mmCIF file as gemmi writes it, N, C-alpha and C atoms, coordinates in Angstrom:
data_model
loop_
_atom_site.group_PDB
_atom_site.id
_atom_site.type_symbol
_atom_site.label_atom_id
_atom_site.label_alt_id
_atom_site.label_comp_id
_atom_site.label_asym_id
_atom_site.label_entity_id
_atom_site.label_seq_id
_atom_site.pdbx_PDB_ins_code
_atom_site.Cartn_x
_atom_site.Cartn_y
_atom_site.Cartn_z
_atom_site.occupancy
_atom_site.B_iso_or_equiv
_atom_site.pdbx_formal_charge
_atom_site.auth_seq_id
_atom_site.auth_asym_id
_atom_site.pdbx_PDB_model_num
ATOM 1 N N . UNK Axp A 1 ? 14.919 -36.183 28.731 1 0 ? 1 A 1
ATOM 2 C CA . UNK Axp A 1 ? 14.461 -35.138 29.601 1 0 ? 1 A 1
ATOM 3 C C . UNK Axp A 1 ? 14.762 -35.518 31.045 1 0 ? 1 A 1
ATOM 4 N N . UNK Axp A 2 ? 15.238 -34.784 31.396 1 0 ? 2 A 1
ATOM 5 C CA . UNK Axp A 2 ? 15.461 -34.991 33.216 1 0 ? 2 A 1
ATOM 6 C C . UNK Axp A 2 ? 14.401 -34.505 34.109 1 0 ? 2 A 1
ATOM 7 N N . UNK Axp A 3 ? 14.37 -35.926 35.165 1 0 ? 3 A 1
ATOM 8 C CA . UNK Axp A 3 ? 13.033 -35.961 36.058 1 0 ? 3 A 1
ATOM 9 C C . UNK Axp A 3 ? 13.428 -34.506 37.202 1 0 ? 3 A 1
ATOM 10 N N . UNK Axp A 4 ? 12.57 -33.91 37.272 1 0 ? 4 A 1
ATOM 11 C CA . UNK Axp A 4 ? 12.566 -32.979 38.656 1 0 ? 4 A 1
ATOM 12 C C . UNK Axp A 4 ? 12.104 -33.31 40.271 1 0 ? 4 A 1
ATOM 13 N N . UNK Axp A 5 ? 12.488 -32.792 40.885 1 0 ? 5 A 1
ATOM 14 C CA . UNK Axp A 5 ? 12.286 -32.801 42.312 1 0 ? 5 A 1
ATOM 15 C C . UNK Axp A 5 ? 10.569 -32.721 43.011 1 0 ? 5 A 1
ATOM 16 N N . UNK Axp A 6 ? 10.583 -33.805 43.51 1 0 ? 6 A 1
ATOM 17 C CA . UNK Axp A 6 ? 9.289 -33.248 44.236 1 0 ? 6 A 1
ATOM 18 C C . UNK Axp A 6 ? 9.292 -32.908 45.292 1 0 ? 6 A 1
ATOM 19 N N . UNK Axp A 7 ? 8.63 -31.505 45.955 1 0 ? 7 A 1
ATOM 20 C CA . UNK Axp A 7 ? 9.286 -31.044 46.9 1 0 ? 7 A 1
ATOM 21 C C . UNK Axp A 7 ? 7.545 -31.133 47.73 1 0 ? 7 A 1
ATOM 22 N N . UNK Axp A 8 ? 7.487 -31.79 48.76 1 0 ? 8 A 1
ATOM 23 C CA . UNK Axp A 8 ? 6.049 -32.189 49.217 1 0 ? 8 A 1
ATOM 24 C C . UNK Axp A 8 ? 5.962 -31.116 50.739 1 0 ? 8 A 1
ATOM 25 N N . UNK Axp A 9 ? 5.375 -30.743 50.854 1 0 ? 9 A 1
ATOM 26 C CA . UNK Axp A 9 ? 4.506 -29.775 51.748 1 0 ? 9 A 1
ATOM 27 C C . UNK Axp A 9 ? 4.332 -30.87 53.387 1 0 ? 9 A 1
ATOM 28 N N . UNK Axp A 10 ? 4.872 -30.287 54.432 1 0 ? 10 A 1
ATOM 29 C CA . UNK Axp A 10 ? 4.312 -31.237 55.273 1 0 ? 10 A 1
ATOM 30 C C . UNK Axp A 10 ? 2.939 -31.687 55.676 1 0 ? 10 A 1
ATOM 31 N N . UNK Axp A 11 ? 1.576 -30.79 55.538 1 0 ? 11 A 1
ATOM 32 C CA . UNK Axp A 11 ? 1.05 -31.281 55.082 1 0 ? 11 A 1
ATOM 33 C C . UNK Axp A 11 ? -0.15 -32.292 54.651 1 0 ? 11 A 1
ATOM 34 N N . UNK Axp A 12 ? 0.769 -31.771 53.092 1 0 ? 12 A 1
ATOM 35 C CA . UNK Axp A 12 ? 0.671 -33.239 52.39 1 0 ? 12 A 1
ATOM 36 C C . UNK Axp A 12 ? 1.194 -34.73 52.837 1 0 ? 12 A 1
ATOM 37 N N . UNK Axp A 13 ? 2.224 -34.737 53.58 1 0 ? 13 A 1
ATOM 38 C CA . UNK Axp A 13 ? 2.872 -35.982 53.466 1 0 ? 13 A 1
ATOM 39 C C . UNK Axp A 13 ? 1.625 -36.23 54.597 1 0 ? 13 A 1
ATOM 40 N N . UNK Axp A 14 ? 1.661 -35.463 55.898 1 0 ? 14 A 1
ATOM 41 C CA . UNK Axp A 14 ? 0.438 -36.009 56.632 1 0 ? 14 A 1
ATOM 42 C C . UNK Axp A 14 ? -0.767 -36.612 55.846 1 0 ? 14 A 1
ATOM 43 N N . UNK Axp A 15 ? -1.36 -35.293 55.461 1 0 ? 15 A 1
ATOM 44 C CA . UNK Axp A 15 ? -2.52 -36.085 54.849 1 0 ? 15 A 1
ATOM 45 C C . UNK Axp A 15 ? -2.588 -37.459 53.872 1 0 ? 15 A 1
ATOM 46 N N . UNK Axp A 16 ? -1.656 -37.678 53.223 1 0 ? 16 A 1
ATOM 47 C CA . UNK Axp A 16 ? -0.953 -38.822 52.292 1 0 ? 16 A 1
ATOM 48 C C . UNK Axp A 16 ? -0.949 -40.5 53.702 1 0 ? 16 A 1
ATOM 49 N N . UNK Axp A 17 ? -0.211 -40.082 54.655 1 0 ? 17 A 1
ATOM 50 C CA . UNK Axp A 17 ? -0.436 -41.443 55.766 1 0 ? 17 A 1
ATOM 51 C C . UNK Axp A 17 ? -1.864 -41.413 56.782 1 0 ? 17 A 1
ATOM 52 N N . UNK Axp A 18 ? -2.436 -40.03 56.465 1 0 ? 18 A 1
ATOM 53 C CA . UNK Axp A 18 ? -4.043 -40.678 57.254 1 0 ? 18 A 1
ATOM 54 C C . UNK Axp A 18 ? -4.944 -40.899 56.399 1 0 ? 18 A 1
ATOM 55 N N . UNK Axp A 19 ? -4.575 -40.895 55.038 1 0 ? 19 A 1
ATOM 56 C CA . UNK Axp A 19 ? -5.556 -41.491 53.509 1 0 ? 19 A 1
ATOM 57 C C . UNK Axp A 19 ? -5.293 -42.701 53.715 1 0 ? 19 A 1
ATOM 58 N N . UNK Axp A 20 ? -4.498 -43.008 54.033 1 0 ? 20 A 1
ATOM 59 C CA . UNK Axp A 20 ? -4.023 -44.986 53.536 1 0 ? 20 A 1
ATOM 60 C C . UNK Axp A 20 ? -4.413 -45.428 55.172 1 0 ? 20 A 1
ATOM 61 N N . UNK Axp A 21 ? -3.941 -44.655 55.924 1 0 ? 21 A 1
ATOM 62 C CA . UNK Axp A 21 ? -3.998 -45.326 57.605 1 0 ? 21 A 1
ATOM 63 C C . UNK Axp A 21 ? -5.665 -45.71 57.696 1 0 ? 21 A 1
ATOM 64 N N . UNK Axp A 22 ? -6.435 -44.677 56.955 1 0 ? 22 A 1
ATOM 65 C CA . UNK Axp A 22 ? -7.93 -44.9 56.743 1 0 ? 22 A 1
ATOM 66 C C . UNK Axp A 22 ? -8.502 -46.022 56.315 1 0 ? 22 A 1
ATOM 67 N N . UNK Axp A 23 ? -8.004 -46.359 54.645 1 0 ? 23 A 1
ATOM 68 C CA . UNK Axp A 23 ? -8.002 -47.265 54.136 1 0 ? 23 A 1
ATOM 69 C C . UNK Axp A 23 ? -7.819 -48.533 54.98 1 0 ? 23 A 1
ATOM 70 N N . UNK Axp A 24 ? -6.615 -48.42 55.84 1 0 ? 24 A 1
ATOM 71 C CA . UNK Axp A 24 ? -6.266 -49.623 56.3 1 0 ? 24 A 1
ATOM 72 C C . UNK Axp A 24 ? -7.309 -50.213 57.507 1 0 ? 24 A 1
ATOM 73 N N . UNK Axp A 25 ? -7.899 -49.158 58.189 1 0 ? 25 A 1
ATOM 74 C CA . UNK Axp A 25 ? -8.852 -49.227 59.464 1 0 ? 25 A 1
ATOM 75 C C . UNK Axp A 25 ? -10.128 -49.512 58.196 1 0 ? 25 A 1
ATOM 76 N N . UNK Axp A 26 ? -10.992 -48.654 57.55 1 0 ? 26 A 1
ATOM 77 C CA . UNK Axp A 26 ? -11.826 -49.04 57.083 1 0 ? 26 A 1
ATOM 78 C C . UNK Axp A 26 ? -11.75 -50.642 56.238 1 0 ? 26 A 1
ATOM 79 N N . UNK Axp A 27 ? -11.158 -51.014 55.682 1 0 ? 27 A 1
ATOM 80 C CA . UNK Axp A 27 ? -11.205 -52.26 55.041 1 0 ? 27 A 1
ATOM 81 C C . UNK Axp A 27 ? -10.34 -53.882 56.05 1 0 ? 27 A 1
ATOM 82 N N . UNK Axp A 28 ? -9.988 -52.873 56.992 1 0 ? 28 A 1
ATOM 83 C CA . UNK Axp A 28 ? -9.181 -54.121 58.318 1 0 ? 28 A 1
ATOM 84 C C . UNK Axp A 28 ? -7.791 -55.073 57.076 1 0 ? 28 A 1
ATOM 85 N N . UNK Axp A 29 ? -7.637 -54.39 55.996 1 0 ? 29 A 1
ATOM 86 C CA . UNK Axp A 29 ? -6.057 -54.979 55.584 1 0 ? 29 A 1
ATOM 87 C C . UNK Axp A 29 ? -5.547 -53.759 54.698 1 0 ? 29 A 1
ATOM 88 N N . UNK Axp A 30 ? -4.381 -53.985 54.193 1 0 ? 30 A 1
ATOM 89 C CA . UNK Axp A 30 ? -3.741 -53.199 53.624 1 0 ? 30 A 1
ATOM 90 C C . UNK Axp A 30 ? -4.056 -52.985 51.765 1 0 ? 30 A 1
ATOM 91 N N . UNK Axp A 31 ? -4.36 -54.152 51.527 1 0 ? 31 A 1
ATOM 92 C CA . UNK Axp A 31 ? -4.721 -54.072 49.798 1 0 ? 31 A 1
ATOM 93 C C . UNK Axp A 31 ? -4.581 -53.43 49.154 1 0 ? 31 A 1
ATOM 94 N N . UNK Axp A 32 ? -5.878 -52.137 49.955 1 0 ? 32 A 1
ATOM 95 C CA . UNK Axp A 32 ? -6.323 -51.198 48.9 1 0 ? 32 A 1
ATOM 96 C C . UNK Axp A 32 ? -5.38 -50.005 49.032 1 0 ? 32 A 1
ATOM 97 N N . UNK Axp A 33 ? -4.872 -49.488 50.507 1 0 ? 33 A 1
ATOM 98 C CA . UNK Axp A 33 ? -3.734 -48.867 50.664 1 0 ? 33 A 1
ATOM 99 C C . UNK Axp A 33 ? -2.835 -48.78 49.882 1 0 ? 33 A 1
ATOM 100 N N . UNK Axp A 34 ? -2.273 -50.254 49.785 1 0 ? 34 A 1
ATOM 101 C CA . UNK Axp A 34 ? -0.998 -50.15 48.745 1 0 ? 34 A 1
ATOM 102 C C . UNK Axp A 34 ? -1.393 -49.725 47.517 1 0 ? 34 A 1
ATOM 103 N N . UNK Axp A 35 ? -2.292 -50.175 47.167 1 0 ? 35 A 1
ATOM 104 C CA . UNK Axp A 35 ? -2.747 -50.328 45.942 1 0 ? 35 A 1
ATOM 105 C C . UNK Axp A 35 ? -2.998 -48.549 45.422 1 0 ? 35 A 1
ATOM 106 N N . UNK Axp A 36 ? -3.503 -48.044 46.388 1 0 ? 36 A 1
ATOM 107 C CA . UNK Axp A 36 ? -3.577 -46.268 46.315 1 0 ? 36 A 1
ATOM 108 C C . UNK Axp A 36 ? -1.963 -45.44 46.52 1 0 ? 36 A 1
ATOM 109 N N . UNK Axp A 37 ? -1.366 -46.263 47.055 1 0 ? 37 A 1
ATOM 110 C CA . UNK Axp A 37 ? -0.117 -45.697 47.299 1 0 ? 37 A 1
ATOM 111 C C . UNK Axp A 37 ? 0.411 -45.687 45.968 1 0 ? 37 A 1
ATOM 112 N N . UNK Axp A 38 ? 0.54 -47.058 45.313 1 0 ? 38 A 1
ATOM 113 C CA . UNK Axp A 38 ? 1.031 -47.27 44.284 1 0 ? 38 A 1
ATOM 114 C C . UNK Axp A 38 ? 1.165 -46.412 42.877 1 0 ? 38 A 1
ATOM 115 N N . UNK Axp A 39 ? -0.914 -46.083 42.808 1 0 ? 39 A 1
ATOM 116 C CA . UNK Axp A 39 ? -1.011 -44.585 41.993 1 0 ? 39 A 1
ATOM 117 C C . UNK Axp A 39 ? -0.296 -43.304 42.804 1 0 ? 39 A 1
ATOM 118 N N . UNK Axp A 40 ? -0.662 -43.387 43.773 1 0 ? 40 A 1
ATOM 119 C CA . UNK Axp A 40 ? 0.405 -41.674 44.407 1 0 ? 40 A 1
ATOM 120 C C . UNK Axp A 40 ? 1.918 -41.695 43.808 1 0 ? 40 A 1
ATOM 121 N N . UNK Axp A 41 ? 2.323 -42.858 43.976 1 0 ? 41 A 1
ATOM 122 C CA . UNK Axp A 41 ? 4.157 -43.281 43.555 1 0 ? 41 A 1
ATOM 123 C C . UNK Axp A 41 ? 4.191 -42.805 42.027 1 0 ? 41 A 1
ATOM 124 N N . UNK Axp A 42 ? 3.222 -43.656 41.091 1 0 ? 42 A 1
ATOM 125 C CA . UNK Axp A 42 ? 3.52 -43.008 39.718 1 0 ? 42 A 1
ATOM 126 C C . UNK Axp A 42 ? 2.596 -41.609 39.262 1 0 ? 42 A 1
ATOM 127 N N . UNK Axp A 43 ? 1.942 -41.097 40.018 1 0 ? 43 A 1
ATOM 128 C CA . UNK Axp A 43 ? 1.75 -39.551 39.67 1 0 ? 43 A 1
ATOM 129 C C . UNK Axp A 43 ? 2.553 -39.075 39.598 1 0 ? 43 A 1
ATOM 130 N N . UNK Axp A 44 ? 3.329 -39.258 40.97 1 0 ? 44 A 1
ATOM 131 C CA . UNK Axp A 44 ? 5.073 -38.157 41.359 1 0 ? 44 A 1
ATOM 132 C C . UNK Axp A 44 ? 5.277 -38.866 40.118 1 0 ? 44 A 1
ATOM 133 N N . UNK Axp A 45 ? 5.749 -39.387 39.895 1 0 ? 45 A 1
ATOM 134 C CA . UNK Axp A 45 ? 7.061 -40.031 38.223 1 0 ? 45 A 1
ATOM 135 C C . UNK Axp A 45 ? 6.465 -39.677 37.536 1 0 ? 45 A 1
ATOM 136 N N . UNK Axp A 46 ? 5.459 -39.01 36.905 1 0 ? 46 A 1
ATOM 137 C CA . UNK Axp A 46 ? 4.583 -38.587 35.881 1 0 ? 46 A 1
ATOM 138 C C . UNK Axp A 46 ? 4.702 -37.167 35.896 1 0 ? 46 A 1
ATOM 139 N N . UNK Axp A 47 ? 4.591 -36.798 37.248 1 0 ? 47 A 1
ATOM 140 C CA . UNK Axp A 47 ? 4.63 -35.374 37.146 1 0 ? 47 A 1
ATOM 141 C C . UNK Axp A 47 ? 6.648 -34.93 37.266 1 0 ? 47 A 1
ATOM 142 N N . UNK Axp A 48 ? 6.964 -35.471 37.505 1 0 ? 48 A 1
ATOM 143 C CA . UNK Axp A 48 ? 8.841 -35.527 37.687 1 0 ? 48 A 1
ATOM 144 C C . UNK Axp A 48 ? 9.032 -35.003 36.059 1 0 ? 48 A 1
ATOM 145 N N . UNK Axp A 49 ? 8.73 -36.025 35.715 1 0 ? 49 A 1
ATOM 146 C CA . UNK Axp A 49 ? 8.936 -35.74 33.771 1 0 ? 49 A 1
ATOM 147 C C . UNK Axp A 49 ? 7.96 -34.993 32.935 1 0 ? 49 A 1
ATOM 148 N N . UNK Axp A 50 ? 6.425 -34.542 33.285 1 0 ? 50 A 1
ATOM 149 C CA . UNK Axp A 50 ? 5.922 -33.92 32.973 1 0 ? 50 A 1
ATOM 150 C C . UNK Axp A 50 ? 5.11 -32.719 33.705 1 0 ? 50 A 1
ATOM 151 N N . UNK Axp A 51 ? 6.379 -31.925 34.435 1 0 ? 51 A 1
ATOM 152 C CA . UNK Axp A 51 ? 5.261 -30.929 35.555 1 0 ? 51 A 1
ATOM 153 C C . UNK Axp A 51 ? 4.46 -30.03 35.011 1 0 ? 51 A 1
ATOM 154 N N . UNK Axp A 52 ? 4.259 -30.03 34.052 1 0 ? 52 A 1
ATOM 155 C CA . UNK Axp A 52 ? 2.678 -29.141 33.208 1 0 ? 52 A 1
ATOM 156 C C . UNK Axp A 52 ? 1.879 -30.056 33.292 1 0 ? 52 A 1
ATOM 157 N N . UNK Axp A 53 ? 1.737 -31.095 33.6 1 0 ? 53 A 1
ATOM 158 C CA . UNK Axp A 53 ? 0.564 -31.717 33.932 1 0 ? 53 A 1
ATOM 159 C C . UNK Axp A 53 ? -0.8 -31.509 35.113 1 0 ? 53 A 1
ATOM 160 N N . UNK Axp A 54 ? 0.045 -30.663 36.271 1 0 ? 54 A 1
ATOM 161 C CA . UNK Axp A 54 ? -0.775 -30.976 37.111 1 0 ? 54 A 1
ATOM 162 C C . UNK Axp A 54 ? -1.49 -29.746 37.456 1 0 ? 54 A 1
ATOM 163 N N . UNK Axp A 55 ? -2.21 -29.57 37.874 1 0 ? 55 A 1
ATOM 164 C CA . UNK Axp A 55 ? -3.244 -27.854 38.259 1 0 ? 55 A 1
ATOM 165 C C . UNK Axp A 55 ? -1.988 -27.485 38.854 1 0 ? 55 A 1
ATOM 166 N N . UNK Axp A 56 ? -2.058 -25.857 38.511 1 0 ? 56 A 1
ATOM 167 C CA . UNK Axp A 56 ? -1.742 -24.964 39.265 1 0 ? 56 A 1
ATOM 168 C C . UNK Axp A 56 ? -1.8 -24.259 40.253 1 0 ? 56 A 1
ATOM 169 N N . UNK Axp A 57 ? -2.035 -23.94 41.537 1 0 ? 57 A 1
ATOM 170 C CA . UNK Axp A 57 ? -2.732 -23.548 42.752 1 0 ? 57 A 1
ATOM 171 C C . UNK Axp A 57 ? -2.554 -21.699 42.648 1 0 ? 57 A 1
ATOM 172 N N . UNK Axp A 58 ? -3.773 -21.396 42.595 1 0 ? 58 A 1
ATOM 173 C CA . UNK Axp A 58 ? -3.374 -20.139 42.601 1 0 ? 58 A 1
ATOM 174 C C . UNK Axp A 58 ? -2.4 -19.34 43.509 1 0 ? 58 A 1
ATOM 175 N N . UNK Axp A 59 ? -1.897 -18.303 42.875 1 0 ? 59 A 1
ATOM 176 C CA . UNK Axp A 59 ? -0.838 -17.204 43.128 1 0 ? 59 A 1
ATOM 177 C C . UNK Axp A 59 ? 0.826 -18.564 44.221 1 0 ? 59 A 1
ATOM 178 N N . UNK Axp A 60 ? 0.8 -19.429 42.908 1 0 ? 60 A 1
ATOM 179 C CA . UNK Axp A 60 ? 1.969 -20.095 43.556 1 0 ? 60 A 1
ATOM 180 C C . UNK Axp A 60 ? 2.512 -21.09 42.291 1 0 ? 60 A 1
ATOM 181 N N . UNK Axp A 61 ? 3.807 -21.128 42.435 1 0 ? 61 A 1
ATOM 182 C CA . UNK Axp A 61 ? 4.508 -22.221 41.706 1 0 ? 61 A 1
ATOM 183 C C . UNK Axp A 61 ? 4.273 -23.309 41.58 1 0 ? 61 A 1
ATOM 184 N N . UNK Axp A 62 ? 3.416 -23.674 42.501 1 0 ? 62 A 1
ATOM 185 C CA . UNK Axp A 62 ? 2.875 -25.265 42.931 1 0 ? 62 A 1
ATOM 186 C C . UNK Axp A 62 ? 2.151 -25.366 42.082 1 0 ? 62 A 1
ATOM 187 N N . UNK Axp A 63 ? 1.97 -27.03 41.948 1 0 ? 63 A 1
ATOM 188 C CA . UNK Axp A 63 ? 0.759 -28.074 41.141 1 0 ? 63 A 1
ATOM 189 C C . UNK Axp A 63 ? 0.36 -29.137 41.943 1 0 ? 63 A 1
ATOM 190 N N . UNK Axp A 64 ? -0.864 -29.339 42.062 1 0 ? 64 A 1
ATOM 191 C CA . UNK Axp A 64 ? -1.89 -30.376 42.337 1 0 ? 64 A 1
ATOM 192 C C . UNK Axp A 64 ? -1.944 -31.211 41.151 1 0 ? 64 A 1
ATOM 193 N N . UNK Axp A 65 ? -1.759 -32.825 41.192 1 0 ? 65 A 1
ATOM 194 C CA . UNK Axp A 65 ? -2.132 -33.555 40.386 1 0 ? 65 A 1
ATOM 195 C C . UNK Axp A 65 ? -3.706 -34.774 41.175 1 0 ? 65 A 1
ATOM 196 N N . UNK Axp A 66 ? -4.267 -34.672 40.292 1 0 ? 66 A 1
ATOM 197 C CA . UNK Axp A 66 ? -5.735 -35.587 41.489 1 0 ? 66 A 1
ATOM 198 C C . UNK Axp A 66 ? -5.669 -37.062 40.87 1 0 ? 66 A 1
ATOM 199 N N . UNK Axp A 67 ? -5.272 -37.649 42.254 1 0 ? 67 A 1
ATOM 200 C CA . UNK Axp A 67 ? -5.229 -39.297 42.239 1 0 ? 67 A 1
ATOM 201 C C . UNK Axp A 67 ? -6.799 -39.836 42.698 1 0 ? 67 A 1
ATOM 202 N N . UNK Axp A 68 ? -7.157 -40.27 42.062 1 0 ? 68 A 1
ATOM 203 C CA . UNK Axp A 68 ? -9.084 -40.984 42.712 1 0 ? 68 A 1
ATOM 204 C C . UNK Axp A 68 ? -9.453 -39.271 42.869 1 0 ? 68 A 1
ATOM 205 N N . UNK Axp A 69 ? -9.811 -39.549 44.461 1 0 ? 69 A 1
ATOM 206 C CA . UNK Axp A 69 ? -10.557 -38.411 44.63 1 0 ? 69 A 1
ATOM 207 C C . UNK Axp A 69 ? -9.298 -37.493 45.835 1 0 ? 69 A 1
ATOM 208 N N . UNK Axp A 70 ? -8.298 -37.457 45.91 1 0 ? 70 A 1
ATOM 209 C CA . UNK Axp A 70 ? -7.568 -36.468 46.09 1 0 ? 70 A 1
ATOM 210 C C . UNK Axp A 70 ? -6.702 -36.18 45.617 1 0 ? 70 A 1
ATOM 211 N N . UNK Axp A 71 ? -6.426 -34.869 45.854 1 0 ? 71 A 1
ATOM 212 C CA . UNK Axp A 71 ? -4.85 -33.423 45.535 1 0 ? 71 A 1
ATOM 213 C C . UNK Axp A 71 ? -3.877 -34.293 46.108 1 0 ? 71 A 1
């Protein structure tokens, strides 16, 4: 099966570097950042090969997949 495109919302990509930039100020190192990045990295590859996985957003083509506690 061939992986598909993820096509990210700007945003998202914002909100995606002030989740971790957070992380990084609240805990004073990177750890847990990466460590959250790391699940964001294999959602996309999860959802690449399986895009029925993730919610649907109403009246749109788009999907939300929820990593911890965000879209």
């Amino acid at each position: 099966m061939a992986k598909r495109t993820i096509n990210w919302t700007k945003q998202a990509l914002i909100d995606r570097i002030e989740i971790l930039e957070y992380w990084i100020i609240q805990n004073k190192n990177k750890h847990y950042s990466n460590k959250l990045n790391l699940l964001f990295i294999s959602s996309i590859e999860l959802i690449s090969k399986q895009p029925e996985i993730g919610r649907r957003i109403s009246n749109s083509n788009a999907r939300v997949k929820i990593v911890k506690n965000y879209f």
